[in-house]
PDB file of N, CA and C in Angstrom:
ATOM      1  N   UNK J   1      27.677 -23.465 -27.518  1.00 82.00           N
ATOM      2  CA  UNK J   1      27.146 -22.114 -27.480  1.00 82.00           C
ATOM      3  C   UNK J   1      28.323 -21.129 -27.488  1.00 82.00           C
ATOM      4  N   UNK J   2      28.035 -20.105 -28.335  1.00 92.00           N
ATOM      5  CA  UNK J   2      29.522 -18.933 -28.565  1.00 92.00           C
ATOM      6  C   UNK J   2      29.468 -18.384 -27.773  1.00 92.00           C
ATOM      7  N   UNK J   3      30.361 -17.392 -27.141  1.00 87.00           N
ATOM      8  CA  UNK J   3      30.252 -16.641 -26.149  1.00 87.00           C
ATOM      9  C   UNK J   3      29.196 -15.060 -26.630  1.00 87.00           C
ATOM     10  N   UNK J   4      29.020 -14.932 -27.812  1.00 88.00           N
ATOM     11  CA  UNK J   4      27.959 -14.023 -28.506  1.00 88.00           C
ATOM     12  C   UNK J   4      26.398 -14.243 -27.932  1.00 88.00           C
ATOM     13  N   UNK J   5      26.167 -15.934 -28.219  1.00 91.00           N
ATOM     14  CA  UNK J   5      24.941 -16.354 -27.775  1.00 91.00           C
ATOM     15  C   UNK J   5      25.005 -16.154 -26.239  1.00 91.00           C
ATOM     16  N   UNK J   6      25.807 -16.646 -25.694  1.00 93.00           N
ATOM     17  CA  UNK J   6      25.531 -16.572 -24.253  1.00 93.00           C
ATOM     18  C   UNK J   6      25.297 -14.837 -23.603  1.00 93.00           C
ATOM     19  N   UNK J   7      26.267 -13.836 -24.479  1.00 92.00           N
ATOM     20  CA  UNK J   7      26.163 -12.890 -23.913  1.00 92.00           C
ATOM     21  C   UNK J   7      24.427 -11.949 -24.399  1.00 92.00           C
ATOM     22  N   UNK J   8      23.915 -12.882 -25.547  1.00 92.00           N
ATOM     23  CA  UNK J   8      22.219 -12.527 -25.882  1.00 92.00           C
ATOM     24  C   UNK J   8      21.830 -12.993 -24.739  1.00 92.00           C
ATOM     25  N   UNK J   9      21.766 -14.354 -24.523  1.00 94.00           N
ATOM     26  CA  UNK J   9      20.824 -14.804 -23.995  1.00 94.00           C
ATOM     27  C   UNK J   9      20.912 -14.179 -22.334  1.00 94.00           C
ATOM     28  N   UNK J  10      22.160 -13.651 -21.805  1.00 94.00           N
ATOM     29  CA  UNK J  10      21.673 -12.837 -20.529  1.00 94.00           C
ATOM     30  C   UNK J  10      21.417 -11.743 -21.153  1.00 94.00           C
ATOM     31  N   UNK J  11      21.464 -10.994 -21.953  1.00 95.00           N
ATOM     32  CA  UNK J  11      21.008  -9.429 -21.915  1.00 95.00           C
ATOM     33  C   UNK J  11      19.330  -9.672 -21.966  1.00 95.00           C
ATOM     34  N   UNK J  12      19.214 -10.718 -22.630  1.00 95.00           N
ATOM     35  CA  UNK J  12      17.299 -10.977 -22.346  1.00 95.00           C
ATOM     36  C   UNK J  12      17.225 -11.740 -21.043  1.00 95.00           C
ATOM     37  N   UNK J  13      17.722 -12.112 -20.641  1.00 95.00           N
ATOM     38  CA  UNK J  13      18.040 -12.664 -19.331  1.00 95.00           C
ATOM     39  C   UNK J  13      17.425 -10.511 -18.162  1.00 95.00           C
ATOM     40  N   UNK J  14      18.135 -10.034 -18.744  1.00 96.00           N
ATOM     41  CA  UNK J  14      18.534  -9.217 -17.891  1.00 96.00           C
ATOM     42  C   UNK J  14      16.771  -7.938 -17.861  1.00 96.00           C
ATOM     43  N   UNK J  15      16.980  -7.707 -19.747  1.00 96.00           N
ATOM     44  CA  UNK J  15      15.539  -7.583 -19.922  1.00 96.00           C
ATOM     45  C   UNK J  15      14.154  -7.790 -19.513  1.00 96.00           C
ATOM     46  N   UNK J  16      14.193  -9.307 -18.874  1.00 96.00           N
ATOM     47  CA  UNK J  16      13.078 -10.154 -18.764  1.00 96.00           C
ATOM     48  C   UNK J  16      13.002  -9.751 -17.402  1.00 96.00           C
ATOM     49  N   UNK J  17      14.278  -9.515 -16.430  1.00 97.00           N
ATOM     50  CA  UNK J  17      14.463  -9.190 -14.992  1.00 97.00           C
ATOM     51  C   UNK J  17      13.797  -8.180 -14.898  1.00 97.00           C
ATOM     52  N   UNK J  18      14.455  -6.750 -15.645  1.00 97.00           N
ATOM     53  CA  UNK J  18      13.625  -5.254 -15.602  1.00 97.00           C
ATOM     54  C   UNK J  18      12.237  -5.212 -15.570  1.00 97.00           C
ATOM     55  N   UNK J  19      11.566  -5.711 -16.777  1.00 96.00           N
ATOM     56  CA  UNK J  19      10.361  -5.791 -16.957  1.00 96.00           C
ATOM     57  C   UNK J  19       9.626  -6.335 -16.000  1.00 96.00           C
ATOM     58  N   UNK J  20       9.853  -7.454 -15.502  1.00 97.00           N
ATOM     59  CA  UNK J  20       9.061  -8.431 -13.949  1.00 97.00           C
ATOM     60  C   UNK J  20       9.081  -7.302 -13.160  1.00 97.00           C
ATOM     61  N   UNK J  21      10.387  -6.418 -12.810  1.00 97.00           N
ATOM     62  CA  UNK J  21      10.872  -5.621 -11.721  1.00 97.00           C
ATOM     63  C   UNK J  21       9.816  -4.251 -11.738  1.00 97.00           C
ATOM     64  N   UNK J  22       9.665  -3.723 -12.931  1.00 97.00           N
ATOM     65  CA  UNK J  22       8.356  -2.674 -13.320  1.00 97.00           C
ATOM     66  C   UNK J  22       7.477  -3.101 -12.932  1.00 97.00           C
ATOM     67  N   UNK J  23       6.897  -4.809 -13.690  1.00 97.00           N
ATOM     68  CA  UNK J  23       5.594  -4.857 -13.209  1.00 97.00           C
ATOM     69  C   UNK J  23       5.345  -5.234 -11.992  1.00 97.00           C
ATOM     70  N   UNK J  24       6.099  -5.648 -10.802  1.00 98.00           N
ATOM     71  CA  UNK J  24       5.854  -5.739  -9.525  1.00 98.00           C
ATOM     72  C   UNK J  24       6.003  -4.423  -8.977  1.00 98.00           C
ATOM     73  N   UNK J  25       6.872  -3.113  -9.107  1.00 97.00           N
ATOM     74  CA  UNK J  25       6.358  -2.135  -8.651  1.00 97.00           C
ATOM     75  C   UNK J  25       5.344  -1.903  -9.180  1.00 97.00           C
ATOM     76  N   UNK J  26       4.702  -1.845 -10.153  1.00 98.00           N
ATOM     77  CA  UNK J  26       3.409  -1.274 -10.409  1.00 98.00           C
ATOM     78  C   UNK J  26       2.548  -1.920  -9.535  1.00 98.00           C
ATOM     79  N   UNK J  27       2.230  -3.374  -9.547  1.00 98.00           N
ATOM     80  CA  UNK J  27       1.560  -4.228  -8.858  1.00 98.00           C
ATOM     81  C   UNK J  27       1.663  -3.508  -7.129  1.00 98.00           C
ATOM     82  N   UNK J  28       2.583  -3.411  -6.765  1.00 98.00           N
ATOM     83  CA  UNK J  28       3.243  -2.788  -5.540  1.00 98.00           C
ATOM     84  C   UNK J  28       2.672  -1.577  -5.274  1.00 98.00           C
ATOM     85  N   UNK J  29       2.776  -0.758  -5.834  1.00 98.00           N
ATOM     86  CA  UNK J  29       1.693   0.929  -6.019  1.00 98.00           C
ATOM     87  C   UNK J  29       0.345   0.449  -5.732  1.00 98.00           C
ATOM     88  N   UNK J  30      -0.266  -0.300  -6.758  1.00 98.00           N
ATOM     89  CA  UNK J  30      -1.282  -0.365  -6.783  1.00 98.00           C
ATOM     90  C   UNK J  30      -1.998  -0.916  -5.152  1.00 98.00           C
ATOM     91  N   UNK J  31      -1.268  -1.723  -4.848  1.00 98.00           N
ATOM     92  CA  UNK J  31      -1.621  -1.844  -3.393  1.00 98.00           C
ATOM     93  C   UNK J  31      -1.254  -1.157  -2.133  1.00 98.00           C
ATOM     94  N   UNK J  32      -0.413  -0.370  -2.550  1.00 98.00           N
ATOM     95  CA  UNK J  32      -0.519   0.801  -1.453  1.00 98.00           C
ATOM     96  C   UNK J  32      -1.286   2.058  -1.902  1.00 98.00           C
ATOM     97  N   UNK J  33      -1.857   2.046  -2.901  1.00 98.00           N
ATOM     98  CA  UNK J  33      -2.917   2.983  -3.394  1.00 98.00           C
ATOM     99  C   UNK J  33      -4.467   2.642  -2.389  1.00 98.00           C
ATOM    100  N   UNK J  34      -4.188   1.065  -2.626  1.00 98.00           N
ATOM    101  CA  UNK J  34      -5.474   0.386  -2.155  1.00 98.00           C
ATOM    102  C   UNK J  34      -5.739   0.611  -0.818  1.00 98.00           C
ATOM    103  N   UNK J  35      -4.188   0.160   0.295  1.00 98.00           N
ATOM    104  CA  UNK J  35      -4.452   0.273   1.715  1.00 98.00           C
ATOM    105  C   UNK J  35      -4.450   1.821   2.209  1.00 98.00           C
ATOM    106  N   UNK J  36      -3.988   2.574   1.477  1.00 98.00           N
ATOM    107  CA  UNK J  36      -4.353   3.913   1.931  1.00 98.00           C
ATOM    108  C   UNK J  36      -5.836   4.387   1.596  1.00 98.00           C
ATOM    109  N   UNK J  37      -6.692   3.497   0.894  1.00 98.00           N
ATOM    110  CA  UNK J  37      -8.052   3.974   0.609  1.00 98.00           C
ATOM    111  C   UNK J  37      -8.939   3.125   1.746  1.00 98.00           C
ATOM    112  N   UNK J  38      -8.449   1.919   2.051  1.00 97.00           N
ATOM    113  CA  UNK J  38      -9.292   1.390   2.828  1.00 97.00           C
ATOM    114  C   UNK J  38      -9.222   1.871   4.483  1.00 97.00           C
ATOM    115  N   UNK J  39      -7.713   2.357   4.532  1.00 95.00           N
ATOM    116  CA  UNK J  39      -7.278   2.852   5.519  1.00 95.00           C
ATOM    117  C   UNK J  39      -8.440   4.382   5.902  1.00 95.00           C
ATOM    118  N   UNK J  40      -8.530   5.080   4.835  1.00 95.00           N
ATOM    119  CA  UNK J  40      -9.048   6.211   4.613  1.00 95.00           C
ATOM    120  C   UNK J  40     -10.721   5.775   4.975  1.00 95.00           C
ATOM    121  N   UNK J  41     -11.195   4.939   4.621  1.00 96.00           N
ATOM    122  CA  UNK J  41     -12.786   4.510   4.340  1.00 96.00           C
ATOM    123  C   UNK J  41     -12.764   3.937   5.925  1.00 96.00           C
ATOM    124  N   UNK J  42     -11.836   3.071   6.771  1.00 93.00           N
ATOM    125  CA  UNK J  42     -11.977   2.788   7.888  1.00 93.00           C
ATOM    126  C   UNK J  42     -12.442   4.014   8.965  1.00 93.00           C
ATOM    127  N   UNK J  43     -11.160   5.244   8.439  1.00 89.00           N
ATOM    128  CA  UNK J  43     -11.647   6.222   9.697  1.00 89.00           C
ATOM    129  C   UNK J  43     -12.670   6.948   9.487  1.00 89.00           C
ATOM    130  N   UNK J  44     -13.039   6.993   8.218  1.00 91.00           N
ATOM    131  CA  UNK J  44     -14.407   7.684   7.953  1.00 91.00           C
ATOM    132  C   UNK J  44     -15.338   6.818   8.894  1.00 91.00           C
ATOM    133  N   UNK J  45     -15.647   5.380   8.334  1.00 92.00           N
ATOM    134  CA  UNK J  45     -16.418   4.783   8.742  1.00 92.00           C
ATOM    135  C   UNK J  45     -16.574   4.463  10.778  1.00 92.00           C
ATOM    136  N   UNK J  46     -15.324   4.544  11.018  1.00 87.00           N
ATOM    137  CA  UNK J  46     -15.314   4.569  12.716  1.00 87.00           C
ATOM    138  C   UNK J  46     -15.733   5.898  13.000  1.00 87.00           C
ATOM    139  N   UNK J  47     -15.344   6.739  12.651  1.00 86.00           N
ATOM    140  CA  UNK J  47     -16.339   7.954  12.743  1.00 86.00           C
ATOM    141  C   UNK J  47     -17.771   8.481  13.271  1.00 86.00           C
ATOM    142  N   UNK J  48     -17.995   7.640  12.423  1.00 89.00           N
ATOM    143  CA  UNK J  48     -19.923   7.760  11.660  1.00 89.00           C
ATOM    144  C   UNK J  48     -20.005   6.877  12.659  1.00 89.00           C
ATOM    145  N   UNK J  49     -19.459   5.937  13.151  1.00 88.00           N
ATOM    146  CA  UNK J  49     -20.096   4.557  14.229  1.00 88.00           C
ATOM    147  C   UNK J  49     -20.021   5.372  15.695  1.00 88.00           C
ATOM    148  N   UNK J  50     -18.692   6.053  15.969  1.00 85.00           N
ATOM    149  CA  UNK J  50     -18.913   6.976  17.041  1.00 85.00           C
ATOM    150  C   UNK J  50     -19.817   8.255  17.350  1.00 85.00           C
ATOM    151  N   UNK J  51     -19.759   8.680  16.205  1.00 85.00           N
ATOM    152  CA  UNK J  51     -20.860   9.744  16.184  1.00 85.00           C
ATOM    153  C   UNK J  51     -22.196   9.700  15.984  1.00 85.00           C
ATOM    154  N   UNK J  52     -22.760   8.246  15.666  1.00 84.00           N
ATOM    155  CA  UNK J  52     -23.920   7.569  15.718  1.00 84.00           C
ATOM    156  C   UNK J  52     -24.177   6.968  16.870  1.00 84.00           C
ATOM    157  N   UNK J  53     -23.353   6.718  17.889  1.00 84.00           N
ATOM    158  CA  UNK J  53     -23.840   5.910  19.144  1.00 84.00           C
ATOM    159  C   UNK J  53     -22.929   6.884  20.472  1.00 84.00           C
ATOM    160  N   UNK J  54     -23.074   8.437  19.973  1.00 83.00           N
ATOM    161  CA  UNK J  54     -22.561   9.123  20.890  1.00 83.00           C
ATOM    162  C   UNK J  54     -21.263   9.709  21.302  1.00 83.00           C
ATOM    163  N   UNK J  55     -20.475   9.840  21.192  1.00 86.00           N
ATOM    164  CA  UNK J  55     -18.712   9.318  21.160  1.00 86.00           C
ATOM    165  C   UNK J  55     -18.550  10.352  19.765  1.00 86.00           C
ATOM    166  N   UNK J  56     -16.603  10.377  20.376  1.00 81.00           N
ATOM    167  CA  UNK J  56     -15.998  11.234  19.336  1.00 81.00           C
ATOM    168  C   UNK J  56     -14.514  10.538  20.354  1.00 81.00           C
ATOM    169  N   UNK J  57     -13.927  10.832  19.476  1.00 81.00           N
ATOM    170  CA  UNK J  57     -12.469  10.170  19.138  1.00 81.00           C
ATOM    171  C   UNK J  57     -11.531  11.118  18.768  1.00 81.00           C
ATOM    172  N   UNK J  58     -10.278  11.555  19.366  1.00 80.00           N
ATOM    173  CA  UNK J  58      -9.143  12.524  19.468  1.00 80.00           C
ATOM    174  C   UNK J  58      -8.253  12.059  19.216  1.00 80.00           C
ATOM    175  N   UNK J  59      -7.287  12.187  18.340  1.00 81.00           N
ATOM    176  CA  UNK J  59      -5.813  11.791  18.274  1.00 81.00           C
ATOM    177  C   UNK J  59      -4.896  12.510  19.230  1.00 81.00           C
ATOM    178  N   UNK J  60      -4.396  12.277  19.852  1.00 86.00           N
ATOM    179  CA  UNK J  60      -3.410  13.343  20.814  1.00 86.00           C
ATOM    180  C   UNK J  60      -2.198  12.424  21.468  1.00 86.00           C
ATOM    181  N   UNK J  61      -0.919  12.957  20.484  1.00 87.00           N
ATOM    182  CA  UNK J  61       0.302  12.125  20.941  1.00 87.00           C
ATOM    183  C   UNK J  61       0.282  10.567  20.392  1.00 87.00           C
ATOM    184  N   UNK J  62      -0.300  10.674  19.093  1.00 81.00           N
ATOM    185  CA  UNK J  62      -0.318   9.772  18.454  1.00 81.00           C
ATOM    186  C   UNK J  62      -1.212   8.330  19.410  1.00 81.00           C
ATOM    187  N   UNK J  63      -2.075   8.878  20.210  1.00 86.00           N
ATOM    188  CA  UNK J  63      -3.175   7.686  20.690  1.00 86.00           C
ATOM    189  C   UNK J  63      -4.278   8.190  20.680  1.00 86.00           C
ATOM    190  N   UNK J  64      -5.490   7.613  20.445  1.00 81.00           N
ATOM    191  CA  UNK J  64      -6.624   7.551  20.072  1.00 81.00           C
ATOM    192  C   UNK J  64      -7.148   7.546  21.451  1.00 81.00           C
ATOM    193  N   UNK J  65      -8.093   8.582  21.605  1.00 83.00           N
ATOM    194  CA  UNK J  65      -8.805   8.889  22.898  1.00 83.00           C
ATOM    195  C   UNK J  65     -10.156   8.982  22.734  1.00 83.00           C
ATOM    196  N   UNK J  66     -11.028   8.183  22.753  1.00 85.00           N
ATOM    197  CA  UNK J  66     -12.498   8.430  22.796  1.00 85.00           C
ATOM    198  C   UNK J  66     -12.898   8.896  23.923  1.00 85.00           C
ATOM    199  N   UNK J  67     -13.949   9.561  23.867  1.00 83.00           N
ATOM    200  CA  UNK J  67     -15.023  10.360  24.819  1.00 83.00           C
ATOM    201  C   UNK J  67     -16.422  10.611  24.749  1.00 83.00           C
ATOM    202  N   UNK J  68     -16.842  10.368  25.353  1.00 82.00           N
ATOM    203  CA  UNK J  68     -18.460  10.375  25.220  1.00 82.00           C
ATOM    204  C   UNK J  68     -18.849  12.105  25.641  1.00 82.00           C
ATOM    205  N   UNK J  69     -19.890  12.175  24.907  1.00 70.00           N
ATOM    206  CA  UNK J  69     -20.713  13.313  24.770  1.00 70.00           C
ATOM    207  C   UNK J  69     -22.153  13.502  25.748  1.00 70.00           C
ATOM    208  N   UNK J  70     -22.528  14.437  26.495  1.00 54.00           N
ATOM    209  CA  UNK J  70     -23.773  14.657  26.980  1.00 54.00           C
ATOM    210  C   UNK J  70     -24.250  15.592  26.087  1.00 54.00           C
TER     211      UNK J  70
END
């Protein structure tokens, strides 16, 4: 093998790296697209469960404080 071929065969070597490297960030986005939606659909949904069985829920100082309602 010439040193020509060898220096092809890493530049597609190197090519083949980039491209994997795109499509795992994309892949990568796409799932932090995802956990910020389910994340999003959780507090909706704890919500609606507190405010359906009485209760409401405060963030304050970054902890979650529930309280019941009369």
């Amino acid at each position: 093998m010439t040193d020509a071929e060898r220096i092809g065969d890493l530049e597609t070597q190197v090519q083949n790296y980039e491209a994997e490297r795109q499509e795992a960030a994309q892949v990568i986005m796409q799932l932090v697209n995802a956990n910020t939606a389910l994340v999003n659909a959780n507090r909706v949904l704890t919500r609606q469960l507190l405010d359906k069985r009485g209760f409401t829920a405060l963030k304050v100082d970054g902890r979650v404080i529930v309280m019941g309602r009369n």
